[in-house]
Amino acid sequence: MSTKPTPNNAADCGLVQLPRIEDPRGNLTFIEGGRHIPFDIRRVYYLYDVPGGADRGGHAHKQLRQLIVAASGSFDVTVDDGRTRRCFHLDRAFLGLYVPPMHWRELTNFSSGSICLVLASAPYDETDYLRDYPGFLAAVGSDRWTFRS
Ligand code: TYD
């Protein structure tokens, strides 16, 4: 897989409303790659048993696209494209946060017992990560950012 960065304006970062089948026996949400999210699903992983006060993320991806869902509980995701920083509180299993390539993300404030489900467009590839924030800013050609809530 090529690790050339993809321009970060290829598709907008933001919340995606997922289908919800309400049922007195319990609700159901489904996600089809290419239909509800703008990529084919090549990998699924999830974070769980996150200790109180722990943070995850702290990196960007050169090409990977992801949908992040609070399958249970809640947490915050701060997404930064090098110019604008936005914070999303995820607490509904029918809402996903689409994160395009070249967006720095930080996951914080995990509630007890929360589960962070992530759908990804490619298999795990460490060379696709940018784990150094100044290096990320240099890669997107930015030296400043603003905050949007
Ligand atoms: P990382 O992506 O840094 O975690 P997060 O962003 O959720 O805080 O991954 C943590 C470790 O897990 C790292 O050593 C790589 C490994 N890992 C895999 O082996 N496969 C995967 O699909 C993922 C997401 C991580």
Short mmCIF file of C-alpha atoms and ligand atoms in Angstrom, two decimals:
data_model
loop_
_atom_site.label_atom_id
_atom_site.label_comp_id
_atom_site.label_asym_id
_atom_site.label_seq_id
_atom_site.Cartn_x
_atom_site.Cartn_y
_atom_site.Cartn_z
CA MET A 1 0.00 0.00 0.00
CA SER A 2 1.30 3.48 -0.87
CA THR A 3 1.75 5.77 2.10
CA LYS A 4 1.60 9.02 0.14
CA PRO A 5 -0.59 11.46 2.11
CA THR A 6 -4.05 12.10 0.73
CA PRO A 7 -5.23 15.75 0.72
CA ASN A 8 -7.29 16.25 3.86
CA ASN A 9 -10.13 18.03 2.07
CA ALA A 10 -11.07 14.90 0.06
CA ALA A 11 -14.22 14.39 2.17
CA ASP A 12 -15.42 16.28 5.17
CA CYS A 13 -14.83 15.18 8.69
CA GLY A 14 -18.09 15.07 10.60
CA LEU A 15 -20.92 13.13 12.19
CA VAL A 16 -22.77 10.49 10.18
CA GLN A 17 -26.29 9.49 11.13
CA LEU A 18 -26.51 5.71 10.84
CA PRO A 19 -29.68 3.68 10.22
CA ARG A 20 -31.59 2.82 13.37
CA ILE A 21 -34.21 0.08 13.60
CA GLU A 22 -36.13 0.79 16.77
CA ASP A 23 -37.63 -2.22 18.46
CA PRO A 24 -39.09 -2.77 21.94
CA ARG A 25 -36.70 -5.73 22.19
CA GLY A 26 -33.73 -3.41 21.64
CA ASN A 27 -32.54 -1.14 18.85
CA LEU A 28 -30.38 -2.17 15.91
CA THR A 29 -27.93 -0.16 13.81
CA PHE A 30 -26.13 -1.39 10.71
CA ILE A 31 -23.36 0.05 8.56
CA GLU A 32 -22.64 -0.85 4.95
CA GLY A 33 -19.31 0.23 3.52
CA GLY A 34 -19.70 2.47 0.46
CA ARG A 35 -23.34 3.17 1.37
CA HIS A 36 -23.43 4.72 4.83
CA ILE A 37 -19.74 5.61 4.91
CA PRO A 38 -17.50 6.68 2.01
CA PHE A 39 -15.19 3.67 2.03
CA ASP A 40 -15.16 -0.12 1.97
CA ILE A 41 -14.62 -1.63 5.40
CA ARG A 42 -11.32 -3.54 5.53
CA ARG A 43 -10.79 -3.66 9.29
CA VAL A 44 -12.74 -3.37 12.53
CA TYR A 45 -11.21 -2.77 15.93
CA TYR A 46 -12.50 -1.57 19.26
CA LEU A 47 -11.20 0.01 22.43
CA TYR A 48 -12.60 -1.25 25.72
CA ASP A 49 -11.63 -1.45 29.40
CA VAL A 50 -10.21 2.07 29.05
CA PRO A 51 -9.12 3.16 32.55
CA GLY A 52 -10.48 6.43 33.93
CA GLY A 53 -8.42 9.39 32.75
CA ALA A 54 -6.69 7.49 29.95
CA ASP A 55 -6.41 9.03 26.48
CA ARG A 56 -6.12 7.28 23.11
CA GLY A 57 -5.25 8.39 19.63
CA GLY A 58 -2.61 11.08 19.36
CA HIS A 59 -1.83 10.55 15.70
CA ALA A 60 -3.03 11.08 12.13
CA HIS A 61 -3.15 8.74 9.16
CA LYS A 62 -1.78 9.46 5.71
CA GLN A 63 -4.42 7.51 3.81
CA LEU A 64 -6.64 5.65 6.25
CA ARG A 65 -10.32 6.59 6.54
CA GLN A 66 -12.19 5.73 9.70
CA LEU A 67 -15.63 5.83 11.25
CA ILE A 68 -15.57 6.08 15.05
CA VAL A 69 -18.68 5.04 17.01
CA ALA A 70 -19.43 5.05 20.72
CA ALA A 71 -20.94 1.54 20.64
CA SER A 72 -21.44 1.88 24.40
CA GLY A 73 -20.96 4.77 26.80
CA SER A 74 -19.33 8.00 25.71
CA PHE A 75 -16.05 9.75 24.96
CA ASP A 76 -14.78 12.89 23.23
CA VAL A 77 -12.90 13.00 19.94
CA THR A 78 -10.90 16.11 19.07
CA VAL A 79 -10.09 16.24 15.37
CA ASP A 80 -7.53 18.64 13.94
CA ASP A 81 -6.71 19.15 10.26
CA GLY A 82 -3.79 21.46 11.04
CA ARG A 83 -5.89 24.61 10.73
CA THR A 84 -9.16 23.87 12.54
CA ARG A 85 -9.70 21.84 15.68
CA ARG A 86 -13.18 20.43 16.42
CA CYS A 87 -14.40 18.44 19.40
CA PHE A 88 -17.17 15.84 19.11
CA HIS A 89 -18.87 14.19 22.09
CA LEU A 90 -19.89 10.70 20.99
CA ASP A 91 -22.58 9.07 23.11
CA ARG A 92 -25.02 7.42 20.68
CA ALA A 93 -24.54 4.06 18.95
CA PHE A 94 -26.35 5.39 15.83
CA LEU A 95 -23.92 8.29 15.32
CA GLY A 96 -20.50 7.83 13.77
CA LEU A 97 -17.67 10.32 13.34
CA TYR A 98 -16.10 10.11 9.90
CA VAL A 99 -12.39 10.93 10.06
CA PRO A 100 -10.68 11.37 6.67
CA PRO A 101 -6.95 11.03 6.08
CA MET A 102 -4.57 13.67 7.45
CA HIS A 103 -6.61 14.53 10.54
CA TRP A 104 -4.94 14.41 13.93
CA ARG A 105 -7.26 12.82 16.52
CA GLU A 106 -7.30 12.63 20.32
CA LEU A 107 -9.82 10.46 22.20
CA THR A 108 -10.47 11.52 25.78
CA ASN A 109 -13.03 11.45 28.63
CA PHE A 110 -14.02 7.80 28.24
CA SER A 111 -16.96 6.90 30.45
CA SER A 112 -16.69 3.77 32.55
CA GLY A 113 -17.40 0.66 30.45
CA SER A 114 -17.44 2.55 27.16
CA ILE A 115 -16.63 0.84 23.88
CA CYS A 116 -15.09 2.74 20.98
CA LEU A 117 -15.82 0.89 17.75
CA VAL A 118 -13.68 1.84 14.74
CA LEU A 119 -14.33 0.86 11.12
CA ALA A 120 -11.28 1.37 8.93
CA SER A 121 -10.63 1.47 5.20
CA ALA A 122 -7.42 -0.58 5.26
CA PRO A 123 -5.58 -3.22 7.26
CA TYR A 124 -3.23 -2.11 10.02
CA ASP A 125 -0.10 -0.44 8.61
CA GLU A 126 2.26 1.37 10.97
CA THR A 127 3.83 3.27 8.05
CA ASP A 128 0.47 4.99 7.46
CA TYR A 129 0.68 6.70 10.90
CA LEU A 130 1.94 10.21 11.63
CA ARG A 131 2.68 10.09 15.37
CA ASP A 132 4.60 13.35 15.70
CA TYR A 133 2.43 16.50 15.86
CA PRO A 134 4.99 18.98 14.46
CA GLY A 135 5.64 16.47 11.68
CA PHE A 136 1.89 16.28 11.02
CA LEU A 137 1.64 20.09 10.82
CA ALA A 138 4.56 20.16 8.39
CA ALA A 139 2.91 17.43 6.29
CA VAL A 140 -0.33 19.44 5.94
CA GLY A 141 1.59 22.68 5.41
CA SER A 142 0.11 24.38 8.45
CA ASP A 143 1.60 26.50 11.18
CA ARG A 144 -1.60 27.55 12.90
CA TRP A 145 -5.06 26.35 13.91
CA THR A 146 -8.33 27.71 15.28
CA PHE A 147 -10.91 26.05 17.51
CA ARG A 148 -14.50 25.22 16.50
CA SER A 149 -16.90 23.55 18.90
P1 TYD B 1 -2.93 2.83 18.13
O1 TYD B 1 -3.55 2.93 16.77
O2 TYD B 1 -1.78 3.75 18.43
O3 TYD B 1 -4.03 3.03 19.26
P2 TYD B 1 -5.04 4.25 19.53
O4 TYD B 1 -4.96 5.20 18.40
O5 TYD B 1 -6.38 3.60 19.62
O6 TYD B 1 -4.68 4.86 20.82
O7 TYD B 1 -2.48 1.32 18.35
C1 TYD B 1 -2.02 0.86 19.62
C2 TYD B 1 -1.21 -0.41 19.37
O8 TYD B 1 -2.02 -1.43 18.80
C3 TYD B 1 -0.02 -0.22 18.45
O9 TYD B 1 1.08 -0.97 18.95
C4 TYD B 1 -0.47 -0.82 17.15
C5 TYD B 1 -1.48 -1.88 17.56
N1 TYD B 1 -2.56 -2.06 16.61
C6 TYD B 1 -2.58 -3.17 15.81
O10 TYD B 1 -1.70 -4.06 15.88
N2 TYD B 1 -3.61 -3.34 14.91
C7 TYD B 1 -4.59 -2.41 14.78
O11 TYD B 1 -5.53 -2.58 13.95
C8 TYD B 1 -4.54 -1.23 15.61
C9 TYD B 1 -5.59 -0.17 15.50
C10 TYD B 1 -3.51 -1.10 16.50
#
